[in-house]
PDB file of C-alpha atoms in Angstrom:
ATOM      1  CA  MET Y  27     109.761  84.023  65.976  1.00 75.00           C
ATOM      2  CA  VAL Y  28     107.827  85.762  67.940  1.00 83.00           C
ATOM      3  CA  THR Y  29     107.119  83.188  70.720  1.00 85.00           C
ATOM      4  CA  THR Y  30     111.112  82.616  70.891  1.00 89.00           C
ATOM      5  CA  LEU Y  31     111.281  86.538  71.862  1.00 90.00           C
ATOM      6  CA  VAL Y  32     108.421  86.424  73.820  1.00 92.00           C
ATOM      7  CA  GLN Y  33     109.647  83.823  75.545  1.00 92.00           C
ATOM      8  CA  THR Y  34     113.558  85.485  75.914  1.00 93.00           C
ATOM      9  CA  LEU Y  35     111.834  88.084  78.187  1.00 94.00           C
ATOM     10  CA  VAL Y  36     110.003  86.324  80.360  1.00 94.00           C
ATOM     11  CA  SER Y  37     112.910  84.389  81.254  1.00 94.00           C
ATOM     12  CA  GLY Y  38     114.932  87.550  81.078  1.00 94.00           C
ATOM     13  CA  ILE Y  39     112.648  89.901  83.975  1.00 96.00           C
ATOM     14  CA  LEU Y  40     112.367  86.598  86.015  1.00 95.00           C
ATOM     15  CA  VAL Y  41     115.789  86.516  86.604  1.00 94.00           C
ATOM     16  CA  GLY Y  42     115.652  89.954  87.019  1.00 95.00           C
ATOM     17  CA  GLY Y  43     113.586  90.348  89.115  1.00 95.00           C
ATOM     18  CA  LEU Y  44     116.754  89.119  91.626  1.00 95.00           C
ATOM     19  CA  TYR Y  45     118.967  91.047  90.465  1.00 96.00           C
ATOM     20  CA  GLY Y  46     116.883  93.800  91.464  1.00 96.00           C
ATOM     21  CA  LEU Y  47     116.321  92.795  95.036  1.00 96.00           C
ATOM     22  CA  PHE Y  48     119.922  92.382  96.154  1.00 95.00           C
ATOM     23  CA  SER Y  49     120.632  95.662  93.706  1.00 95.00           C
ATOM     24  CA  SER Y  50     118.122  97.211  95.801  1.00 94.00           C
ATOM     25  CA  GLY Y  51     120.388  96.654  98.528  1.00 94.00           C
ATOM     26  CA  LEU Y  52     122.862  97.784  97.236  1.00 94.00           C
ATOM     27  CA  THR Y  53     122.599 101.175  96.182  1.00 93.00           C
ATOM     28  CA  LEU Y  54     120.080 101.429  99.431  1.00 91.00           C
ATOM     29  CA  ILE Y  55     123.749 100.917 101.088  1.00 91.00           C
ATOM     30  CA  PHE Y  56     125.241 104.086  98.913  1.00 89.00           C
ATOM     31  CA  GLY Y  57     122.682 106.345  99.010  1.00 85.00           C
ATOM     32  CA  ILE Y  58     123.004 106.535 102.708  1.00 86.00           C
ATOM     33  CA  THR Y  59     125.956 105.389 104.093  1.00 83.00           C
ATOM     34  CA  ARG Y  60     127.972 105.959 100.842  1.00 83.00           C
ATOM     35  CA  VAL Y  61     129.842 102.907 101.767  1.00 85.00           C
ATOM     36  CA  ILE Y  62     130.964 100.933  98.669  1.00 86.00           C
ATOM     37  CA  ASN Y  63     130.144  97.121  99.548  1.00 91.00           C
ATOM     38  CA  PHE Y  64     132.584  95.065  97.735  1.00 92.00           C
ATOM     39  CA  ALA Y  65     131.808  92.333 100.103  1.00 94.00           C
ATOM     40  CA  HIS Y  66     127.752  92.958  98.192  1.00 95.00           C
ATOM     41  CA  GLY Y  67     128.276  89.658  96.028  1.00 95.00           C
ATOM     42  CA  ASP Y  68     129.770  87.034  98.459  1.00 97.00           C
ATOM     43  CA  PHE Y  69     126.887  88.035 101.331  1.00 97.00           C
ATOM     44  CA  VAL Y  70     124.089  86.806  98.418  1.00 97.00           C
ATOM     45  CA  THR Y  71     126.403  83.792  98.412  1.00 97.00           C
ATOM     46  CA  LEU Y  72     126.423  83.605 101.548  1.00 96.00           C
ATOM     47  CA  GLY Y  73     122.684  83.691 101.713  1.00 96.00           C
ATOM     48  CA  MET Y  74     122.603  80.330  98.918  1.00 96.00           C
ATOM     49  CA  PHE Y  75     124.844  78.156 100.566  1.00 96.00           C
ATOM     50  CA  GLY Y  76     122.789  79.008 103.559  1.00 95.00           C
ATOM     51  CA  ALA Y  77     119.886  77.581 101.965  1.00 95.00           C
ATOM     52  CA  VAL Y  78     121.346  75.207 100.081  1.00 94.00           C
ATOM     53  CA  LEU Y  79     122.728  73.704 104.068  1.00 94.00           C
ATOM     54  CA  LEU Y  80     118.820  74.199 105.873  1.00 94.00           C
ATOM     55  CA  PHE Y  81     117.631  71.678 102.932  1.00 93.00           C
ATOM     56  CA  THR Y  82     120.634  69.665 103.840  1.00 90.00           C
ATOM     57  CA  TRP Y  83     120.334  68.551 106.554  1.00 90.00           C
ATOM     58  CA  LEU Y  84     116.967  69.303 108.534  1.00 89.00           C
ATOM     59  CA  GLY Y  85     114.668  69.417 104.101  1.00 88.00           C
ATOM     60  CA  LEU Y  86     114.320  72.978 105.317  1.00 89.00           C
ATOM     61  CA  SER Y  87     112.207  74.198 101.394  1.00 88.00           C
ATOM     62  CA  PRO Y  88     114.442  77.125 100.140  1.00 89.00           C
ATOM     63  CA  LEU Y  89     110.803  79.354 100.273  1.00 88.00           C
ATOM     64  CA  LEU Y  90     110.319  78.294 104.002  1.00 90.00           C
ATOM     65  CA  GLY Y  91     114.612  79.469 104.740  1.00 92.00           C
ATOM     66  CA  ILE Y  92     113.184  82.970 103.912  1.00 95.00           C
ATOM     67  CA  VAL Y  93     113.056  83.683 107.352  1.00 95.00           C
ATOM     68  CA  PRO Y  94     115.786  82.251 108.839  1.00 96.00           C
ATOM     69  CA  VAL Y  95     118.167  83.163 106.137  1.00 96.00           C
ATOM     70  CA  ALA Y  96     116.602  87.002 106.461  1.00 96.00           C
ATOM     71  CA  ILE Y  97     117.360  87.426 110.447  1.00 96.00           C
ATOM     72  CA  GLY Y  98     121.678  84.890 110.004  1.00 96.00           C
ATOM     73  CA  SER Y  99     121.926  88.138 107.219  1.00 97.00           C
ATOM     74  CA  LEU Y 100     120.800  90.937 109.284  1.00 96.00           C
ATOM     75  CA  LEU Y 101     122.675  90.297 112.032  1.00 97.00           C
ATOM     76  CA  LEU Y 102     125.448  89.372 110.408  1.00 96.00           C
ATOM     77  CA  GLY Y 103     125.519  93.100 107.862  1.00 95.00           C
ATOM     78  CA  ALA Y 104     124.720  94.775 111.449  1.00 95.00           C
ATOM     79  CA  ILE Y 105     128.241  93.388 112.963  1.00 95.00           C
ATOM     80  CA  VAL Y 106     130.156  94.404 109.512  1.00 93.00           C
ATOM     81  CA  HIS Y 107     128.893  97.505 109.584  1.00 92.00           C
ATOM     82  CA  ARG Y 108     129.553  97.915 113.699  1.00 90.00           C
ATOM     83  CA  VAL Y 109     132.986  95.920 113.594  1.00 89.00           C
ATOM     84  CA  ILE Y 110     134.264  97.843 110.193  1.00 84.00           C
ATOM     85  CA  VAL Y 111     132.996  99.940 108.284  1.00 83.00           C
ATOM     86  CA  ARG Y 112     131.597 102.046 111.546  1.00 80.00           C
ATOM     87  CA  ARG Y 113     135.072 101.914 112.937  1.00 73.00           C
ATOM     88  CA  THR Y 114     136.394 103.524 109.688  1.00 69.00           C
ATOM     89  CA  LEU Y 115     133.922 107.086 109.888  1.00 59.00           C
ATOM     90  CA  SER Y 116     134.625 107.286 114.133  1.00 55.00           C
ATOM     91  CA  ILE Y 117     138.766 107.584 113.584  1.00 53.00           C
ATOM     92  CA  THR Y 118     139.520 111.453 115.017  1.00 44.00           C
ATOM     93  CA  GLY Y 119     141.382 112.983 112.185  1.00 47.00           C
ATOM     94  CA  ILE Y 120     140.741 111.315 108.884  1.00 52.00           C
ATOM     95  CA  SER Y 121     138.595 113.162 106.092  1.00 54.00           C
ATOM     96  CA  ALA Y 122     135.733 111.598 104.400  1.00 56.00           C
ATOM     97  CA  VAL Y 123     137.716 110.193 101.660  1.00 58.00           C
ATOM     98  CA  ASP Y 124     140.049 108.490 102.946  1.00 59.00           C
ATOM     99  CA  ALA Y 125     136.890 106.570 105.705  1.00 62.00           C
ATOM    100  CA  GLN Y 126     135.482 105.776 102.131  1.00 66.00           C
ATOM    101  CA  HIS Y 127     139.837 104.483 101.042  1.00 69.00           C
ATOM    102  CA  GLY Y 128     139.376 102.812 104.113  1.00 73.00           C
ATOM    103  CA  GLN Y 129     135.721 101.011 103.994  1.00 77.00           C
ATOM    104  CA  LEU Y 130     136.279  99.057  99.698  1.00 82.00           C
ATOM    105  CA  VAL Y 131     139.639  98.460 101.149  1.00 85.00           C
ATOM    106  CA  LEU Y 132     137.574  96.663 104.740  1.00 87.00           C
ATOM    107  CA  THR Y 133     135.213  95.484 102.184  1.00 91.00           C
ATOM    108  CA  LEU Y 134     137.677  93.826  99.870  1.00 91.00           C
ATOM    109  CA  ALA Y 135     139.209  92.080 102.453  1.00 92.00           C
ATOM    110  CA  VAL Y 136     135.448  90.768 103.631  1.00 93.00           C
ATOM    111  CA  SER Y 137     134.646  89.899 100.094  1.00 94.00           C
ATOM    112  CA  ILE Y 138     138.351  87.595  99.931  1.00 94.00           C
ATOM    113  CA  LEU Y 139     137.307  86.255 103.794  1.00 95.00           C
ATOM    114  CA  ILE Y 140     134.324  84.642 102.761  1.00 96.00           C
ATOM    115  CA  SER Y 141     134.806  83.176  99.576  1.00 95.00           C
ATOM    116  CA  ASN Y 142     138.349  81.233 100.811  1.00 95.00           C
ATOM    117  CA  GLY Y 143     136.121  80.392 103.362  1.00 96.00           C
ATOM    118  CA  LEU Y 144     133.339  78.940 102.021  1.00 95.00           C
ATOM    119  CA  LEU Y 145     136.184  77.237  99.766  1.00 95.00           C
ATOM    120  CA  MET Y 146     137.704  75.527 102.530  1.00 95.00           C
ATOM    121  CA  LEU Y 147     134.884  74.425 104.561  1.00 94.00           C
ATOM    122  CA  PHE Y 148     132.395  73.200 101.334  1.00 93.00           C
ATOM    123  CA  GLY Y 149     135.321  72.805  98.550  1.00 93.00           C
ATOM    124  CA  PRO Y 150     135.362  74.263  94.908  1.00 92.00           C
ATOM    125  CA  ALA Y 151     131.914  71.844  93.731  1.00 92.00           C
ATOM    126  CA  PRO Y 152     128.882  73.340  92.992  1.00 93.00           C
ATOM    127  CA  ARG Y 153     125.826  73.169  95.440  1.00 91.00           C
ATOM    128  CA  ALA Y 154     122.228  73.287  94.911  1.00 86.00           C
ATOM    129  CA  VAL Y 155     119.066  73.017  96.609  1.00 88.00           C
ATOM    130  CA  GLN Y 156     116.923  69.872  93.763  1.00 77.00           C
ATOM    131  CA  GLY Y 157     113.271  68.933  94.306  1.00 77.00           C
ATOM    132  CA  VAL Y 158     112.181  72.379  94.775  1.00 83.00           C
ATOM    133  CA  LEU Y 159     110.175  73.388  92.586  1.00 81.00           C
ATOM    134  CA  PRO Y 160     109.937  71.225  89.725  1.00 84.00           C
ATOM    135  CA  GLY Y 161     107.057  72.876  87.969  1.00 86.00           C
ATOM    136  CA  VAL Y 162     106.734  73.879  84.563  1.00 90.00           C
ATOM    137  CA  TYR Y 163     103.578  76.190  83.526  1.00 90.00           C
ATOM    138  CA  ASP Y 164     102.865  75.900  79.766  1.00 88.00           C
ATOM    139  CA  VAL Y 165     101.504  80.466  79.370  1.00 86.00           C
ATOM    140  CA  PHE Y 166     100.874  80.390  75.049  1.00 84.00           C
ATOM    141  CA  GLY Y 167     103.655  78.169  74.397  1.00 84.00           C
ATOM    142  CA  VAL Y 168     105.522  80.195  77.005  1.00 88.00           C
ATOM    143  CA  PHE Y 169     107.909  77.614  79.423  1.00 91.00           C
ATOM    144  CA  ILE Y 170     107.204  79.232  82.810  1.00 92.00           C
ATOM    145  CA  ALA Y 171     109.994  76.975  85.194  1.00 92.00           C
ATOM    146  CA  GLN Y 172     107.786  77.205  88.597  1.00 92.00           C
ATOM    147  CA  ALA Y 173     111.507  78.345  91.051  1.00 91.00           C
ATOM    148  CA  ARG Y 174     111.693  81.036  88.662  1.00 93.00           C
ATOM    149  CA  LEU Y 175     107.811  82.508  88.892  1.00 95.00           C
ATOM    150  CA  VAL Y 176     108.054  81.526  92.848  1.00 94.00           C
ATOM    151  CA  SER Y 177     111.373  83.132  92.979  1.00 94.00           C
ATOM    152  CA  PHE Y 178     110.264  87.091  91.308  1.00 96.00           C
ATOM    153  CA  LEU Y 179     107.182  87.124  92.767  1.00 96.00           C
ATOM    154  CA  ILE Y 180     108.778  87.297  96.082  1.00 96.00           C
ATOM    155  CA  ALA Y 181     111.763  89.167  95.154  1.00 96.00           C
ATOM    156  CA  LEU Y 182     109.034  91.387  93.988  1.00 97.00           C
ATOM    157  CA  LEU Y 183     107.044  91.475  97.202  1.00 97.00           C
ATOM    158  CA  VAL Y 184     110.259  91.853  99.264  1.00 97.00           C
ATOM    159  CA  PHE Y 185     111.397  95.167  97.012  1.00 97.00           C
ATOM    160  CA  LEU Y 186     107.220  96.037  97.654  1.00 96.00           C
ATOM    161  CA  ILE Y 187     107.666  96.016 101.165  1.00 95.00           C
ATOM    162  CA  LEU Y 188     111.134  97.872 100.862  1.00 94.00           C
ATOM    163  CA  TYR Y 189     109.100 100.101  98.448  1.00 94.00           C
ATOM    164  CA  TYR Y 190     106.596 100.755 101.573  1.00 94.00           C
ATOM    165  CA  ALA Y 191     109.283 100.963 104.312  1.00 93.00           C
ATOM    166  CA  LEU Y 192     111.121 104.084 103.113  1.00 90.00           C
ATOM    167  CA  GLN Y 193     108.046 106.276 101.762  1.00 89.00           C
ATOM    168  CA  ARG Y 194     105.437 105.468 104.132  1.00 88.00           C
ATOM    169  CA  THR Y 195     107.361 105.015 108.073  1.00 90.00           C
ATOM    170  CA  LEU Y 196     109.301 106.750 110.469  1.00 88.00           C
ATOM    171  CA  TYR Y 197     112.756 104.343 109.782  1.00 86.00           C
ATOM    172  CA  GLY Y 198     112.157 106.131 106.149  1.00 86.00           C
ATOM    173  CA  LYS Y 199     111.485 109.504 107.178  1.00 86.00           C
ATOM    174  CA  ALA Y 200     114.705 109.490 109.532  1.00 87.00           C
ATOM    175  CA  ILE Y 201     115.897 108.326 105.993  1.00 85.00           C
ATOM    176  CA  ARG Y 202     115.444 110.799 103.970  1.00 79.00           C
ATOM    177  CA  ALA Y 203     116.017 113.719 107.184  1.00 82.00           C
ATOM    178  CA  THR Y 204     119.485 111.739 107.985  1.00 84.00           C
ATOM    179  CA  VAL Y 205     120.008 111.982 103.782  1.00 79.00           C
ATOM    180  CA  ASP Y 206     119.115 115.571 103.225  1.00 77.00           C
ATOM    181  CA  ASP Y 207     121.081 117.638 106.425  1.00 78.00           C
ATOM    182  CA  ARG Y 208     122.614 114.651 109.171  1.00 80.00           C
ATOM    183  CA  ASP Y 209     123.139 117.938 111.769  1.00 81.00           C
ATOM    184  CA  MET Y 210     119.840 118.930 111.299  1.00 84.00           C
ATOM    185  CA  ALA Y 211     118.744 115.413 111.908  1.00 84.00           C
ATOM    186  CA  ALA Y 212     120.759 114.673 114.739  1.00 85.00           C
ATOM    187  CA  MET Y 213     119.039 117.980 116.601  1.00 86.00           C
ATOM    188  CA  VAL Y 214     115.554 116.509 116.121  1.00 84.00           C
ATOM    189  CA  GLY Y 215     116.824 113.390 118.322  1.00 84.00           C
ATOM    190  CA  ILE Y 216     117.891 111.205 114.919  1.00 88.00           C
ATOM    191  CA  ASP Y 217     120.409 108.560 115.232  1.00 89.00           C
ATOM    192  CA  PRO Y 218     122.501 109.128 112.431  1.00 87.00           C
ATOM    193  CA  ASP Y 219     124.623 106.339 113.829  1.00 87.00           C
ATOM    194  CA  ARG Y 220     121.455 104.214 113.989  1.00 90.00           C
ATOM    195  CA  VAL Y 221     120.117 104.858 110.556  1.00 91.00           C
ATOM    196  CA  TYR Y 222     122.896 103.815 108.701  1.00 90.00           C
ATOM    197  CA  ALA Y 223     123.545 101.163 110.263  1.00 91.00           C
ATOM    198  CA  VAL Y 224     119.650  99.518 110.028  1.00 93.00           C
ATOM    199  CA  SER Y 225     120.254 100.795 106.800  1.00 92.00           C
ATOM    200  CA  PHE Y 226     123.239  98.722 106.603  1.00 94.00           C
ATOM    201  CA  SER Y 227     121.633  96.003 107.887  1.00 95.00           C
ATOM    202  CA  VAL Y 228     119.058  95.396 105.926  1.00 95.00           C
ATOM    203  CA  GLY Y 229     120.725  96.343 102.226  1.00 95.00           C
ATOM    204  CA  ILE Y 230     122.351  93.179 103.667  1.00 96.00           C
ATOM    205  CA  MET Y 231     119.049  91.445 104.338  1.00 97.00           C
ATOM    206  CA  LEU Y 232     118.205  91.974 101.029  1.00 97.00           C
ATOM    207  CA  THR Y 233     121.078  89.577  99.601  1.00 96.00           C
ATOM    208  CA  GLY Y 234     120.183  87.001 102.281  1.00 96.00           C
ATOM    209  CA  VAL Y 235     117.042  87.061 100.639  1.00 96.00           C
ATOM    210  CA  ALA Y 236     118.077  87.066  97.498  1.00 96.00           C
ATOM    211  CA  GLY Y 237     120.220  84.451  97.789  1.00 95.00           C
ATOM    212  CA  CYS Y 238     118.212  82.003  99.323  1.00 94.00           C
ATOM    213  CA  VAL Y 239     115.490  82.118  96.435  1.00 93.00           C
ATOM    214  CA  LEU Y 240     118.023  81.934  93.649  1.00 94.00           C
ATOM    215  CA  ALA Y 241     119.153  78.607  95.241  1.00 93.00           C
ATOM    216  CA  THR Y 242     116.320  76.236  93.664  1.00 91.00           C
ATOM    217  CA  TYR Y 243     117.350  77.162  90.635  1.00 91.00           C
ATOM    218  CA  TYR Y 244     121.239  78.361  90.521  1.00 91.00           C
ATOM    219  CA  PRO Y 245     123.932  76.146  91.098  1.00 92.00           C
ATOM    220  CA  VAL Y 246     126.162  78.036  94.164  1.00 94.00           C
ATOM    221  CA  THR Y 247     130.182  77.672  94.449  1.00 95.00           C
ATOM    222  CA  PRO Y 248     132.497  80.045  97.230  1.00 95.00           C
ATOM    223  CA  THR Y 249     133.519  81.509  94.162  1.00 93.00           C
ATOM    224  CA  THR Y 250     129.466  82.804  92.658  1.00 93.00           C
ATOM    225  CA  GLY Y 251     129.698  85.779  94.539  1.00 93.00           C
ATOM    226  CA  GLY Y 252     131.968  87.965  91.991  1.00 91.00           C
ATOM    227  CA  SER Y 253     129.429  87.375  89.107  1.00 91.00           C
ATOM    228  CA  PHE Y 254     126.589  88.595  91.701  1.00 94.00           C
ATOM    229  CA  LEU Y 255     129.565  91.930  92.471  1.00 93.00           C
ATOM    230  CA  ILE Y 256     129.672  93.075  88.290  1.00 92.00           C
ATOM    231  CA  ILE Y 257     125.611  92.930  87.685  1.00 94.00           C
ATOM    232  CA  ALA Y 258     124.938  94.317  91.463  1.00 94.00           C
ATOM    233  CA  PHE Y 259     126.870  96.877  90.857  1.00 93.00           C
ATOM    234  CA  VAL Y 260     125.998  97.098  86.816  1.00 93.00           C
ATOM    235  CA  THR Y 261     122.628  97.268  88.210  1.00 94.00           C
ATOM    236  CA  VAL Y 262     123.737 100.489  90.628  1.00 93.00           C
ATOM    237  CA  VAL Y 263     124.739 102.578  87.629  1.00 91.00           C
ATOM    238  CA  MET Y 264     122.259 102.134  85.014  1.00 92.00           C
ATOM    239  CA  GLY Y 265     119.171 102.550  87.971  1.00 91.00           C
ATOM    240  CA  GLY Y 266     120.402 106.113  89.367  1.00 88.00           C
ATOM    241  CA  LEU Y 267     123.306 105.592  92.464  1.00 84.00           C
ATOM    242  CA  GLY Y 268     121.151 105.655  95.922  1.00 84.00           C
ATOM    243  CA  ASN Y 269     117.708 104.999  93.400  1.00 89.00           C
ATOM    244  CA  VAL Y 270     116.694 101.721  95.009  1.00 92.00           C
ATOM    245  CA  VAL Y 271     113.670 101.995  92.254  1.00 92.00           C
ATOM    246  CA  GLY Y 272     116.124 102.685  89.680  1.00 92.00           C
ATOM    247  CA  ALA Y 273     118.272  99.547  91.117  1.00 93.00           C
ATOM    248  CA  PHE Y 274     114.524  97.162  90.179  1.00 95.00           C
ATOM    249  CA  VAL Y 275     114.154  98.561  87.335  1.00 95.00           C
ATOM    250  CA  ALA Y 276     117.425  98.434  85.977  1.00 95.00           C
ATOM    251  CA  GLY Y 277     117.654  95.216  87.318  1.00 95.00           C
ATOM    252  CA  LEU Y 278     114.691  93.789  84.842  1.00 96.00           C
ATOM    253  CA  LEU Y 279     117.155  94.733  81.800  1.00 95.00           C
ATOM    254  CA  VAL Y 280     119.605  93.436  83.281  1.00 95.00           C
ATOM    255  CA  GLY Y 281     117.898  90.052  83.039  1.00 95.00           C
ATOM    256  CA  VAL Y 282     116.407  91.054  79.588  1.00 95.00           C
ATOM    257  CA  ILE Y 283     119.919  92.030  78.201  1.00 94.00           C
ATOM    258  CA  GLN Y 284     121.343  89.072  79.259  1.00 93.00           C
ATOM    259  CA  GLN Y 285     118.180  86.688  77.862  1.00 93.00           C
ATOM    260  CA  VAL Y 286     118.851  88.058  74.488  1.00 92.00           C
ATOM    261  CA  THR Y 287     121.865  88.224  74.355  1.00 92.00           C
ATOM    262  CA  ALA Y 288     122.241  84.330  75.769  1.00 90.00           C
ATOM    263  CA  ILE Y 289     119.838  83.990  72.566  1.00 90.00           C
ATOM    264  CA  TYR Y 290     119.925  85.485  70.047  1.00 89.00           C
ATOM    265  CA  VAL Y 291     124.468  86.505  69.684  1.00 87.00           C
ATOM    266  CA  ALA Y 292     125.695  83.828  72.311  1.00 85.00           C
ATOM    267  CA  VAL Y 293     125.870  82.012  75.524  1.00 83.00           C
ATOM    268  CA  ASP Y 294     129.160  82.784  76.261  1.00 84.00           C
ATOM    269  CA  LEU Y 295     128.730  86.806  75.429  1.00 83.00           C
ATOM    270  CA  GLN Y 296     125.493  87.657  76.959  1.00 85.00           C
ATOM    271  CA  ASP Y 297     128.092  89.276  79.831  1.00 83.00           C
ATOM    272  CA  VAL Y 298     129.715  90.948  76.967  1.00 86.00           C
ATOM    273  CA  GLY Y 299     125.959  92.399  75.390  1.00 85.00           C
ATOM    274  CA  LEU Y 300     125.175  93.612  79.309  1.00 87.00           C
ATOM    275  CA  PHE Y 301     128.517  95.675  79.521  1.00 89.00           C
ATOM    276  CA  LEU Y 302     127.555  97.285  75.917  1.00 90.00           C
ATOM    277  CA  ALA Y 303     124.293  98.608  77.445  1.00 88.00           C
ATOM    278  CA  PHE Y 304     126.272  99.477  80.135  1.00 89.00           C
ATOM    279  CA  VAL Y 305     128.374 101.434  78.156  1.00 90.00           C
ATOM    280  CA  LEU Y 306     125.390 103.632  76.863  1.00 90.00           C
ATOM    281  CA  VAL Y 307     123.970 103.867  79.368  1.00 88.00           C
ATOM    282  CA  LEU Y 308     126.963 105.981  80.838  1.00 88.00           C
ATOM    283  CA  VAL Y 309     127.902 108.276  77.901  1.00 89.00           C
ATOM    284  CA  PHE Y 310     123.483 108.706  77.113  1.00 88.00           C
ATOM    285  CA  ARG Y 311     122.523 109.260  80.223  1.00 86.00           C
ATOM    286  CA  PRO Y 312     125.034 108.850  82.868  1.00 84.00           C
ATOM    287  CA  GLN Y 313     122.493 109.567  85.510  1.00 84.00           C
ATOM    288  CA  GLY Y 314     120.623 106.345  85.587  1.00 83.00           C
ATOM    289  CA  ILE Y 315     117.385 105.766  83.602  1.00 83.00           C
ATOM    290  CA  LEU Y 316     115.411 106.852  86.365  1.00 75.00           C
ATOM    291  CA  ALA Y 317     117.233 109.914  87.461  1.00 64.00           C
ATOM    292  CA  GLY Y 318     116.243 112.271  90.084  1.00 54.00           C
ATOM    293  CA  ARG Y 319     115.584 110.292  92.450  1.00 50.00           C
ATOM    294  CA  ARG Y 320     117.188 109.485  95.771  1.00 49.00           C
ATOM    295  CA  ALA Y 321     117.217 105.879  97.615  1.00 48.00           C
ATOM    296  CA  HIS Y 322     114.664 106.852  99.741  1.00 48.00           C
ATOM    297  CA  ALA Y 323     112.247 107.603  97.572  1.00 48.00           C
TER     298      ALA Y 323
END
């Protein structure tokens, strides 16, 4: 009984690390640019397909494919921001609320475009990377899949790099200044538009990294992004809107809740347990489990 519980908790934490990573990207984008990206889950799907294609065509392991997939995701994020997000903010005479409504519709359109484009190119059949990190570790009766362990460690490392960048670099200082007072930041030489563009691109890059390592053990279809989007939104709200640390911690919690529900209730009801926990957080702590810290904290 104890071994089963420990196994469940470990499995939940390992998958929750990746939830936390791509959810950190979503909360980073919202906390800084105030853009709610409905295509966020589909960018995770693109990262997974990128890993699968690099492995299929070039025999490149997803662990090595992280670099090209991350760079591609970063560039794609920059393009989406410049072509779509930035344009809604640059329209004269439009209010901030109307701009956000436009961004919601446009990012939803991007989501539909990505999922249907992938469906046309690759069909509905699931794809996966086979034979990468096949090992299983037995730690005092608790079995840990090598692919999940390595994926979690990569997710944790990338998140720590992100946190360090937000806390200790000039980029992080520019973010804090822009979030606190955009006009004052512009007066001291910070380009808010550039801060927004970089933040949006980095948020999308995190989805690419998460998708790439997810592909080592999780099959992908063109519509996989829908489930990831729901998880990301739940995680972001539970962690506190705009709180990167809260998103990562909440991602671990979400993974554990899903695994506990799947093992002790039913696999088909794991999302029901997640939404029940989500409702409880909204009722008793609507500001999030780690409220009081901003996206750059």
